[in-house]
Coordinates of C-alpha atoms and ligand atoms in Angstrom, one line a residue:
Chain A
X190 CA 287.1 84.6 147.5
X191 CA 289.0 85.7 150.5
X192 CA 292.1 84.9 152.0
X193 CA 290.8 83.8 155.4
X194 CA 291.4 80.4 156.3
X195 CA 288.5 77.7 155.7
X196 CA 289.6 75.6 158.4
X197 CA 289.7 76.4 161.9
X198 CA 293.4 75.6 162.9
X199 CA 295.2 76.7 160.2
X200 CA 299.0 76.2 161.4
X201 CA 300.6 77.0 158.5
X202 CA 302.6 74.2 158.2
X203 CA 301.4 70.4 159.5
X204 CA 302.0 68.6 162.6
X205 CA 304.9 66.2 162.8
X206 CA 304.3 63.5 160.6
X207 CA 301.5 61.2 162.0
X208 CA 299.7 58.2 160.5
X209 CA 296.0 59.5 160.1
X210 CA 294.6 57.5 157.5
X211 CA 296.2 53.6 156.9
X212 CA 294.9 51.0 154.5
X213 CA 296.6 47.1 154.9
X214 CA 296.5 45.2 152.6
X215 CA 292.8 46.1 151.5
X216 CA 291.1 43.9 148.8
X217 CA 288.0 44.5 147.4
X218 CA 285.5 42.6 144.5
X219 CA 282.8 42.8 142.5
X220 CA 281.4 39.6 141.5
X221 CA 284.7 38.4 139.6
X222 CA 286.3 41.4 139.3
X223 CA 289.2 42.1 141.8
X224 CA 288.8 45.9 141.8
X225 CA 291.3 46.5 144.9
X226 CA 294.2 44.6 144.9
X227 CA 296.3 44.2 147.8
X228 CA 296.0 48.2 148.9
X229 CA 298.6 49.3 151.4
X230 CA 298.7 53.3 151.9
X231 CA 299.5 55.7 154.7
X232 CA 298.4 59.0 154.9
X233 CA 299.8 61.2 157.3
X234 CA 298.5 64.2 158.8
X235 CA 298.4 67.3 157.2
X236 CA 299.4 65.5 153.7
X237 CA 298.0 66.0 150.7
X238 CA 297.8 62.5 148.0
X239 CA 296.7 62.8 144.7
X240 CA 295.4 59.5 143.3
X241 CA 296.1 59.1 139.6
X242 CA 295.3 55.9 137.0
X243 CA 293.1 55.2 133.8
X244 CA 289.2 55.2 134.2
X245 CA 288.1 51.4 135.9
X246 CA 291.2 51.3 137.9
X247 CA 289.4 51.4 141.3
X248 CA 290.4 55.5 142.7
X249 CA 286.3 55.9 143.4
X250 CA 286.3 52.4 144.6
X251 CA 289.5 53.3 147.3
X252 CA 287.9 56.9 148.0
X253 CA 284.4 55.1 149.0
X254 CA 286.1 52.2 150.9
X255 CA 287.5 55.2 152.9
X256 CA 284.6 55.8 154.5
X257 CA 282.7 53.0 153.8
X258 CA 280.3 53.9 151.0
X259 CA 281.5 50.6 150.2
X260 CA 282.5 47.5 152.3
X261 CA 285.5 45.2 151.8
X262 CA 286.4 41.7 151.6
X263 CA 290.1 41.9 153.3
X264 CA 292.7 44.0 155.1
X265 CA 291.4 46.6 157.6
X266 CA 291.4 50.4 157.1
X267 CA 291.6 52.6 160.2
X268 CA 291.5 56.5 160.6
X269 CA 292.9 58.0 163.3
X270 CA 293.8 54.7 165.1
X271 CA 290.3 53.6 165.2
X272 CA 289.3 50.8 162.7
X273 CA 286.1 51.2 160.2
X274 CA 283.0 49.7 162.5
X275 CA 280.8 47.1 160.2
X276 CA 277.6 48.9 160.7
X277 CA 275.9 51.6 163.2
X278 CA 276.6 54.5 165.2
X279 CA 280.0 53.9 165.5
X280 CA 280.2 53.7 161.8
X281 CA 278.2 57.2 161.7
X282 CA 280.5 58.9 163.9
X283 CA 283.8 57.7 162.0
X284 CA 282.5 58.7 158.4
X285 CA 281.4 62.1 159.9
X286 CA 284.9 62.7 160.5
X287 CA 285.9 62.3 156.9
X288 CA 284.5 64.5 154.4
X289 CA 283.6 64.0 150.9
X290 CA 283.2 65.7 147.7
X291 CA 281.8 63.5 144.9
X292 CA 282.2 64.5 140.9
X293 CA 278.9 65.0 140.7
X294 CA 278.7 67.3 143.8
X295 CA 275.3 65.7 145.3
X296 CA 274.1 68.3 146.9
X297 CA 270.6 67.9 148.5
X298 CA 268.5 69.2 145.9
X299 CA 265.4 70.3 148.3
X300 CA 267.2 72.1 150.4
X301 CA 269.1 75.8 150.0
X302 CA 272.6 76.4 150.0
X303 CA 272.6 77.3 153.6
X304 CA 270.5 74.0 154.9
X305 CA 272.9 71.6 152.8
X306 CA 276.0 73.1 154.9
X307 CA 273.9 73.3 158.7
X308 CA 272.2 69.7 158.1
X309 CA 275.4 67.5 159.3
X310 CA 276.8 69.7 161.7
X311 CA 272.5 70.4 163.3
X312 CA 271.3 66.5 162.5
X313 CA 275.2 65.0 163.4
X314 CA 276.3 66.7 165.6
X315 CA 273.7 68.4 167.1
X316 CA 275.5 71.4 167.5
X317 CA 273.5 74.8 168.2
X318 CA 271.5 76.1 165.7
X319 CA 272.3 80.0 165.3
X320 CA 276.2 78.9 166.0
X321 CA 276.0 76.2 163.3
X322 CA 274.5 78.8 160.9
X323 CA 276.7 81.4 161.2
X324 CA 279.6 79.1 161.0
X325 CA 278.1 77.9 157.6
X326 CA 278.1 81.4 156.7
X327 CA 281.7 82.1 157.1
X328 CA 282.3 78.6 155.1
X329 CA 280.1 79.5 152.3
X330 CA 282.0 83.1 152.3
X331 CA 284.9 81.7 152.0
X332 CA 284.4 79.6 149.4
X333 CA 283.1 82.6 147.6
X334 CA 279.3 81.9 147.3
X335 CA 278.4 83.8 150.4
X336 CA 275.5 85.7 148.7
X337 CA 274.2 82.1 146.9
X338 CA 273.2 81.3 151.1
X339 CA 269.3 81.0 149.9
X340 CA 269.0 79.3 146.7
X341 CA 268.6 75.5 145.8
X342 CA 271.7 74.2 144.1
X343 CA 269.5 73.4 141.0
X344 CA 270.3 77.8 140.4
X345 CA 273.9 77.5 140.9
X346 CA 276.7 76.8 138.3
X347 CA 278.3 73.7 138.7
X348 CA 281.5 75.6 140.1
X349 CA 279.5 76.7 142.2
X350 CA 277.9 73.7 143.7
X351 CA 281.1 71.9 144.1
X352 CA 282.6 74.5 146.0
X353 CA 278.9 74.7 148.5
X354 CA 279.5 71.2 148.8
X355 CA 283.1 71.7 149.6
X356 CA 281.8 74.0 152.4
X357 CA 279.3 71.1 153.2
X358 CA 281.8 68.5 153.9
X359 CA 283.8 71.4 156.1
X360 CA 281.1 72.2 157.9
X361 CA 281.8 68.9 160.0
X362 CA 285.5 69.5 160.6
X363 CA 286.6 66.3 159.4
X364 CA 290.2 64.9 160.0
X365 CA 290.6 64.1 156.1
X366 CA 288.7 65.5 152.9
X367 CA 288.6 63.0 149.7
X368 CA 287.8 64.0 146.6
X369 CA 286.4 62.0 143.9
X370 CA 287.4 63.7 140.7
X371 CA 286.1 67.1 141.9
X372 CA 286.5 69.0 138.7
X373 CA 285.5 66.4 136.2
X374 CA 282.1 67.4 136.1
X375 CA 282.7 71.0 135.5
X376 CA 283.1 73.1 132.6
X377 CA 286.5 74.5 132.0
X378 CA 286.2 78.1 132.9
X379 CA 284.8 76.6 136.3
X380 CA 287.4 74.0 137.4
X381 CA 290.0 76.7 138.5
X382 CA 287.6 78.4 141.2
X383 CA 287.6 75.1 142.7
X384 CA 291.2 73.8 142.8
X385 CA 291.8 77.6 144.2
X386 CA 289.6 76.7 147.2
X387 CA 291.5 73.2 147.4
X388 CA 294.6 75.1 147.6
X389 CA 293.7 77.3 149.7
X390 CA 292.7 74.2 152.2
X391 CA 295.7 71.8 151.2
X392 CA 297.8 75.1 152.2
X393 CA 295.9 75.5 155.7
X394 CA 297.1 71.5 156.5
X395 CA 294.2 69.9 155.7
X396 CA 294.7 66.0 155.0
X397 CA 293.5 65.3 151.6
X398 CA 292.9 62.2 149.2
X399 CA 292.3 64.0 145.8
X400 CA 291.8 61.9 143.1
X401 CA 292.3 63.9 140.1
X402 CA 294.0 64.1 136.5
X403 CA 294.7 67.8 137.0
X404 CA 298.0 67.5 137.0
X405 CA 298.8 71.4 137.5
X406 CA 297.0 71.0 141.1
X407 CA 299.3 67.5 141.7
X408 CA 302.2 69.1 141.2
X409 CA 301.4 72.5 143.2
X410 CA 299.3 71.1 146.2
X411 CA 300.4 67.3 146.5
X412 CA 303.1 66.1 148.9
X413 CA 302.8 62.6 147.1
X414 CA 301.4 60.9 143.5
X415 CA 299.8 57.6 143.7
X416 CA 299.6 56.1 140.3
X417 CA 296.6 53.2 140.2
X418 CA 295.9 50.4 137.5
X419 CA 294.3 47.2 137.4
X420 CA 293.7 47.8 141.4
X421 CA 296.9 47.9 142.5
X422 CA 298.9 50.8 143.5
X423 CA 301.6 50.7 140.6
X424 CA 303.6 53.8 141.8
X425 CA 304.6 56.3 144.2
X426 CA 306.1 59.6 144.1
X427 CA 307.0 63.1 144.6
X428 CA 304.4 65.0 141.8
X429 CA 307.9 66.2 140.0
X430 CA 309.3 63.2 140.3
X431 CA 306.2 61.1 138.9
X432 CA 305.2 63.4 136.5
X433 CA 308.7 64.1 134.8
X434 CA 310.4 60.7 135.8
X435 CA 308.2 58.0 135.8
X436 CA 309.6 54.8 136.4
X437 CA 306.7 52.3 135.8
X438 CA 305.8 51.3 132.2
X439 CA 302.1 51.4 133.0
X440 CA 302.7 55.5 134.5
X441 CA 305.1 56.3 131.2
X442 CA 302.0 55.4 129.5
X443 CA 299.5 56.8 130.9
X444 CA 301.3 59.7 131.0
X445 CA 302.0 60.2 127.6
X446 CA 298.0 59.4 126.7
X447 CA 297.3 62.3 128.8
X448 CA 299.6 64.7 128.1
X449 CA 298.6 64.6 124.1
X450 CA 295.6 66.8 125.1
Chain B
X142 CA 213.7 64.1 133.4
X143 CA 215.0 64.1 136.3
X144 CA 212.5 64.2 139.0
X145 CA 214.4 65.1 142.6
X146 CA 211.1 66.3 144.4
X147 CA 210.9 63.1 146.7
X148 CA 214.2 64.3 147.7
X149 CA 213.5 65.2 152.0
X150 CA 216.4 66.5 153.7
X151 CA 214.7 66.1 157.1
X152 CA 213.9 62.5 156.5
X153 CA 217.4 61.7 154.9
X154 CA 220.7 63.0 156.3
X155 CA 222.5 64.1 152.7
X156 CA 225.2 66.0 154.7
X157 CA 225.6 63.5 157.4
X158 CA 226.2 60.9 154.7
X159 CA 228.2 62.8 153.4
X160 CA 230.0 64.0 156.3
X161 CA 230.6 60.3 157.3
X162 CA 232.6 59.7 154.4
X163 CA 234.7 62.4 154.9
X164 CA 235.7 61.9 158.3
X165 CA 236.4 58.2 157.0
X166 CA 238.8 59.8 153.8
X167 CA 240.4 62.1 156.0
X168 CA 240.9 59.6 159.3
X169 CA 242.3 56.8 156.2
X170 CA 244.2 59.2 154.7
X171 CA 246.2 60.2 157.6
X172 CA 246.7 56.6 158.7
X173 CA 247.4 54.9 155.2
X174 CA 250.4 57.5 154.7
X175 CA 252.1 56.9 158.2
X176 CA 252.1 53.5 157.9
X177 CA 252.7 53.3 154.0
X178 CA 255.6 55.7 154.9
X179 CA 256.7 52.8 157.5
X180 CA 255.9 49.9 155.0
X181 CA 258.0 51.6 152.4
X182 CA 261.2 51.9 155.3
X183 CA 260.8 48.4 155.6
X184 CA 261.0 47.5 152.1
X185 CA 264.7 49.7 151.2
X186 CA 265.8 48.9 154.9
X187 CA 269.1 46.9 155.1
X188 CA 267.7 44.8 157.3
X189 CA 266.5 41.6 155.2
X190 CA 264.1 40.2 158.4
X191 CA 262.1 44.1 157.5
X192 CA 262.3 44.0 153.7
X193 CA 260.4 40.2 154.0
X194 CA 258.1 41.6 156.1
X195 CA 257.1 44.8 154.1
X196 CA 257.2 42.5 151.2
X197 CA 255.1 39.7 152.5
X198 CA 252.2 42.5 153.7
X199 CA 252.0 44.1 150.5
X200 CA 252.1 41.2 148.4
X201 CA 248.6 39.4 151.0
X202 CA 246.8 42.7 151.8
X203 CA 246.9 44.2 148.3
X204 CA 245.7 41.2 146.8
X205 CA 243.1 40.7 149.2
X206 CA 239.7 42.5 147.6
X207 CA 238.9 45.5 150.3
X208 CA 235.8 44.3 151.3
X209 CA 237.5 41.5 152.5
X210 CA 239.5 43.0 154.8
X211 CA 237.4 45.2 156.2
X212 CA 235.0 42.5 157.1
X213 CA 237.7 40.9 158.1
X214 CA 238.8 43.2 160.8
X215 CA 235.3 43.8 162.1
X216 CA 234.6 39.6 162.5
X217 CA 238.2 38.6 163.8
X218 CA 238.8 41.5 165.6
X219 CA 235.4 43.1 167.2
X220 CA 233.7 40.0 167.3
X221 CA 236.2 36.9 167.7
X222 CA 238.6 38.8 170.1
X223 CA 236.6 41.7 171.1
X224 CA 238.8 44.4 170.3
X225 CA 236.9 47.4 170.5
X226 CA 240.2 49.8 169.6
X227 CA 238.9 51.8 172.2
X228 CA 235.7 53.0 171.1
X229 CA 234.1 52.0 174.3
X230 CA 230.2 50.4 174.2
X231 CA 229.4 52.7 171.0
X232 CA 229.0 50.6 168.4
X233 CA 228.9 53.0 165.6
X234 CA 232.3 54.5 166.9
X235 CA 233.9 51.1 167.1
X236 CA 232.4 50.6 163.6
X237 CA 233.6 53.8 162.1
X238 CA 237.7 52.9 163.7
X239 CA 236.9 49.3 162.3
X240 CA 236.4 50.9 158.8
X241 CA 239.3 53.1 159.5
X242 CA 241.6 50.6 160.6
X243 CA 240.6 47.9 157.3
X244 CA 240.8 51.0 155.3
X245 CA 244.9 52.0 156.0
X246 CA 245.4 48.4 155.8
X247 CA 244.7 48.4 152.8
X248 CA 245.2 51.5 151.1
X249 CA 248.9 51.6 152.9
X250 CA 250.2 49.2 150.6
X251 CA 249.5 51.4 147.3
X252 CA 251.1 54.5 149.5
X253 CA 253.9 52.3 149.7
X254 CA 254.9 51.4 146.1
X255 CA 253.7 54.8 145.1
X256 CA 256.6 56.1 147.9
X257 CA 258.6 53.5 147.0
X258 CA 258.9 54.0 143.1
X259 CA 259.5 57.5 144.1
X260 CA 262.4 57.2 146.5
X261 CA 263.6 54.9 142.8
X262 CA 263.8 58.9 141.1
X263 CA 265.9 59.9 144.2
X264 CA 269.1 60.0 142.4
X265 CA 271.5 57.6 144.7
X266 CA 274.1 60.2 145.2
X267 CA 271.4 61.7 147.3
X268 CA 271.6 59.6 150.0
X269 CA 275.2 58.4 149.7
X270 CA 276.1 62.3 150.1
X271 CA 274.1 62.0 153.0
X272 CA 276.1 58.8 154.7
X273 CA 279.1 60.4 153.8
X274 CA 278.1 63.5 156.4
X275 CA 277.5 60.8 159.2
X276 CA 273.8 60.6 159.1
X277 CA 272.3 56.8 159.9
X278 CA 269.6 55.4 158.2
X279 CA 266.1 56.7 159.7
X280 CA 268.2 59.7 159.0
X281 CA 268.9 59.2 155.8
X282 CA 265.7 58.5 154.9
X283 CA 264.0 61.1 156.8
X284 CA 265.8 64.3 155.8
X285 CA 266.9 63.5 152.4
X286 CA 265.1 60.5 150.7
X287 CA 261.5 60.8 151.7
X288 CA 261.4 64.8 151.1
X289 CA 262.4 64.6 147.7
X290 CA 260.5 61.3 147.2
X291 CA 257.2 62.7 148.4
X292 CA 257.0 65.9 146.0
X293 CA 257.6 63.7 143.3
X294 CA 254.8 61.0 144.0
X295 CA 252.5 63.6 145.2
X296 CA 250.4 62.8 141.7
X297 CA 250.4 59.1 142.2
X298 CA 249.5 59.7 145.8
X299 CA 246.4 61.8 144.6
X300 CA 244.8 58.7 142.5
X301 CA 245.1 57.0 145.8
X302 CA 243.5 59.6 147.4
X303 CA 240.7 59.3 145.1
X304 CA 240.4 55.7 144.6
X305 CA 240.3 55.8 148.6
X306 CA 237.7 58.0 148.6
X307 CA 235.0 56.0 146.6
X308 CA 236.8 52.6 148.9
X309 CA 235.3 54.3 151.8
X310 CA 232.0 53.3 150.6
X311 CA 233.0 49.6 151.6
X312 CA 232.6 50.3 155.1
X313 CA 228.7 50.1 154.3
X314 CA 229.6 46.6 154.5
X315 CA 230.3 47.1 158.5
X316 CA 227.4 49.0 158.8
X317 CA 228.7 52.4 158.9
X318 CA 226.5 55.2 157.8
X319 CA 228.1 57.1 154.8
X320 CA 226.7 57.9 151.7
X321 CA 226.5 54.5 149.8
X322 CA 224.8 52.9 153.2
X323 CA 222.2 55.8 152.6
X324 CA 222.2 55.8 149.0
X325 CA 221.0 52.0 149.3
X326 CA 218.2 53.1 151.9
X327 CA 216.8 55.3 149.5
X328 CA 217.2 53.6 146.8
X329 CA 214.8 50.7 148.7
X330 CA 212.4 53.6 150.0
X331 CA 212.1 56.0 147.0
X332 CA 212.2 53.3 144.0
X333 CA 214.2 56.1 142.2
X334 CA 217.4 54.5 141.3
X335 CA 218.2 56.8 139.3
X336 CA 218.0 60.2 140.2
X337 CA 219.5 58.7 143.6
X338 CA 222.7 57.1 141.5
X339 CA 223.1 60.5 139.6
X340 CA 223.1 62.4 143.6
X341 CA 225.4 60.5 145.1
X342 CA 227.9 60.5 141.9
X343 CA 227.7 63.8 141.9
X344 CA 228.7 64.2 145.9
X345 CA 231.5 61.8 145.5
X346 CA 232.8 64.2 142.4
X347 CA 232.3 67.2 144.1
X348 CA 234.4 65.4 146.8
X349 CA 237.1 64.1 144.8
X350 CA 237.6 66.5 142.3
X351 CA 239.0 69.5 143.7
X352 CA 241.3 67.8 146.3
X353 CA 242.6 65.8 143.0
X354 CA 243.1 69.6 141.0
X355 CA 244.7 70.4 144.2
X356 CA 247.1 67.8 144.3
X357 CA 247.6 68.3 141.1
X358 CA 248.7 72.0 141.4
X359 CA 250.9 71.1 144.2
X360 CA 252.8 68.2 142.3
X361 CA 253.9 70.8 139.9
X362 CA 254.7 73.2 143.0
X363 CA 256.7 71.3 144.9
X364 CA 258.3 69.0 142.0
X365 CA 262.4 69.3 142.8
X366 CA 264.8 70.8 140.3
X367 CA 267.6 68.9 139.5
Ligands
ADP713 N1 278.9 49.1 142.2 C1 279.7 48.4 141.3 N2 279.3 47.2 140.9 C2 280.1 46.5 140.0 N3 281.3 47.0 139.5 C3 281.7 48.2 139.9 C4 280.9 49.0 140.8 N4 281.6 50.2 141.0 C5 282.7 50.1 140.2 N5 282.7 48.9 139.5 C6 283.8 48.5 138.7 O1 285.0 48.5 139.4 C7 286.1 49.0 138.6 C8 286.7 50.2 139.4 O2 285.8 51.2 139.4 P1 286.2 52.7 140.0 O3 286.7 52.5 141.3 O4 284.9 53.5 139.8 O5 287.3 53.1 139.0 P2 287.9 54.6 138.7 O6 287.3 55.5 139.7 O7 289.3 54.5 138.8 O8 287.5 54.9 137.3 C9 285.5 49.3 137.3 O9 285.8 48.3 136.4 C10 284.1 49.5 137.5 O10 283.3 49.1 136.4
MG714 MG1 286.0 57.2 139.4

């Protein structure tokens, strides 16, 4: 992996403090079940949130609300000043501007390495070809599989694929990255190659929603700890401060459920 | 046993026949999997107005027995509204893109649920990977769904292919010369049912049966690794 950096402006410290990303009073059901409870949360440019909570209580569901992979009943979520359109090209344009990495890494599975990372930017954007390629080329160098450019990502370790589709999701310069438990799916010896690259990116100034129990990454790339259960935003803090002074009952807990591994 | 010596190539076109109902297969073929392909769009669109619609055609024209439908096409639309699908005063040619026309009508609705059950093995990540990078729905569908749905219904697609095929020999009904419209006229000439049945099943295997190895071959080629 090399040192260069993954984004394009990589000022090595973020811009003032900006609202890029701002969720009021978001709410959110399926059937019955109130999954997003009254969400208000501000992310500013250049700042890096992990999201933190026990399995069911709604991170995926806030992630995908993000950009719209699923709708909401209340509140309104709006990214760079512009509110999430309902439907349409409008919609299109927004969610291209917000990149995602899912656990399970979803790359296209008939297409190579290369075509996964030009297919956004060449389909989206409709940027030039041989510029797009070599741009995807740089990305997939420096996320260290470089020499993987031809193969399908069904002949890729799982480290592997989650950093090509890291590169994917860069490949259309978003404003934000969210991650949906990128490491969960991976086996041990793997997860580290991909936090590396997320550090690498969270060090550049990326803006990043990571939700994640790693809590070695919270505490070395995260400005701020959100602490979820139930649906609701229970806490928030400093990583040191949440992780070695939690004040909530529901965090202490959690906590100490997770540590015993 | 088997006595083929009335058997007159001059006086009966064999390859013509044959021909025929090739140029139907192939001319079907094409058409049943564009508009399949577009049936199947309608039926996983978001759009409820499209999903009734792709619904409501499968559900009446796949019901409907072929002959039927081809029939129907030739009275209501050649002969009630004088639609000609410009083949001009030829009547064979308006009779072949009659055949053609009843024919995808048909045969698009199994292209569709073949399509459509495969687009159900595209894992969903798939395409919500693919709505994440900004792509809209034709797009979706087009780059990422469809590809990976099509290698995996490419043996499904072949039974349709075949059963197709053999269909063709409804457009006899229509009057267009293939081989069954032949096969009858010899059977009335030669009074040699059957040596004439055991011809003509043999074309229609050697027509079927290597484009279904094919297929088959290819299924396995282009099946997508997960
Ligand atoms: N598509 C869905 N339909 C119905 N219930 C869902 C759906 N997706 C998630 N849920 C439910 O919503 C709750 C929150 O899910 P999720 O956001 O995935 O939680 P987390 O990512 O924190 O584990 C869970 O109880 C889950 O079962
Ligand atoms: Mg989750």
């Amino acid at each position: 992996m090399s040192d260069a950096p993954l984004t394009k402006d990589s000022a090595a410290n973020p811009p003032p403090a900006d609202a890029l990303v701002v969720l009021d009073s978001v709410n959110k059901h399926f059937g019955a079940l109130h999954v997003l409870r009254d969400i208000n949360l501000t992310i500013t440019r250049g700042e890096v949130v992990v999201v933190i909570g026990p399995s069911g209580s709604g991170k995926s569901t806030l992630c995908r609300a993000i950009n719209r992979l699923e709708t909401i009943d209340s509140g309104t979520i709006t990214i760079d000043g512009a509110p999430l359109p309902a439907e349409g090209r409008e919609l299109a344009r927004l969610r291209s501007d917000v990149g995602m990495v899912f656990q399970s890494f979803n790359l296209f599975a008939h297409k190579t390495v290369l075509q996964n990372v030009t297919l956004g930017p060449l389909k989206v954007r409709r940027q030039n070809k041989a510029e797009v390629e070599a741009r995807a080329r740089t990305l997939l160098d420096r996320v260290g599989v470089g020499n993987q450019a031809d193969k399908y990502p069904a002949q890729l370790s799982g480290g592997q694929q989650q950093r090509v589709a890291i590169a994917r999701a860069l490949a259309m310069e978003p404003k934000v990255m969210l991650f949906d438990e990128p490491t969960s799916a991976l086996d041990p010896e793997m997860i580290n190659e991909v936090l590396e690259v997320m550090r690498q990116l969270a060090r550049e100034g990326m803006t990043m929603v990571v939700v994640t129990h790693e809590m070695g990454f919270a505490r070395s790339a995260a400005n701020r700890v959100v602490f979820m259960a139930d649906g609701r935003i229970v806490e928030e803090a400093e990583p040191h401060q949440f992780f070695d002074n939690p004040r909530s009952d529901r965090a202490k807990d959690f906590l100490s459920k997770i540590l015993q591994h | 046993m088997l006595d083929f010596s009335f058997l007159d190539l001059d006086e009966y076109d064999l390859f013509g026949a044959f021909w025929m109902t090739v140029q139907l297969t192939v001319a079907s073929a094409i058409g049943s999997l564009i508009w399949g392909t577009v049936l199947a769009a309608m039926r996983v669109s978001p759009v409820p107005v499209m999903r009734a619609f792709g619904t409501l055609y499968i559900n009446i024209v796949r019901n409907i027995p072929l002959t039927i439908v081809i029939v129907a096409c030739a009275q209501v639309l050649a002969f009630r509204l004088e639609i000609t699908l410009g083949a001009g005063p030829d009547i064979d040619d308006r009779n072949f893109r009659l055949a053609v026309l009843g024919l995808v009508a048909y045969t698009s609705t199994f292209v569709c649920e073949a399509l459509r059950s495969g687009i159900n093995t595209v894992p969903v990540g798939q395409a919500e990977a693919a709505r994440a990078l900004g792509l809209n729905f034709t797009q979706v569908l087009r780059l990422v769904v469809l590809p990976q749905a099509y290698r995996s219904v490419v043996a499904p697609l072949a039974n349709v292919l075949i059963a197709l095929t053999k269909n063709t020999t409804v457009a006899m009904a229509i009057g267009v010369a293939e081989a069954a419209f032949l096969m009858n006229e010899m059977i009335e000439n030669e009074a040699r049912p059957l040596e004439i049945g055991v011809l003509f099943a043999a074309g229609f295997i050697l027509l079927t049966l290597p484009s279904g190895l094919l297929l088959g071959r290819l299924a396995r080629k282009l099946a997508v690794k997960r």
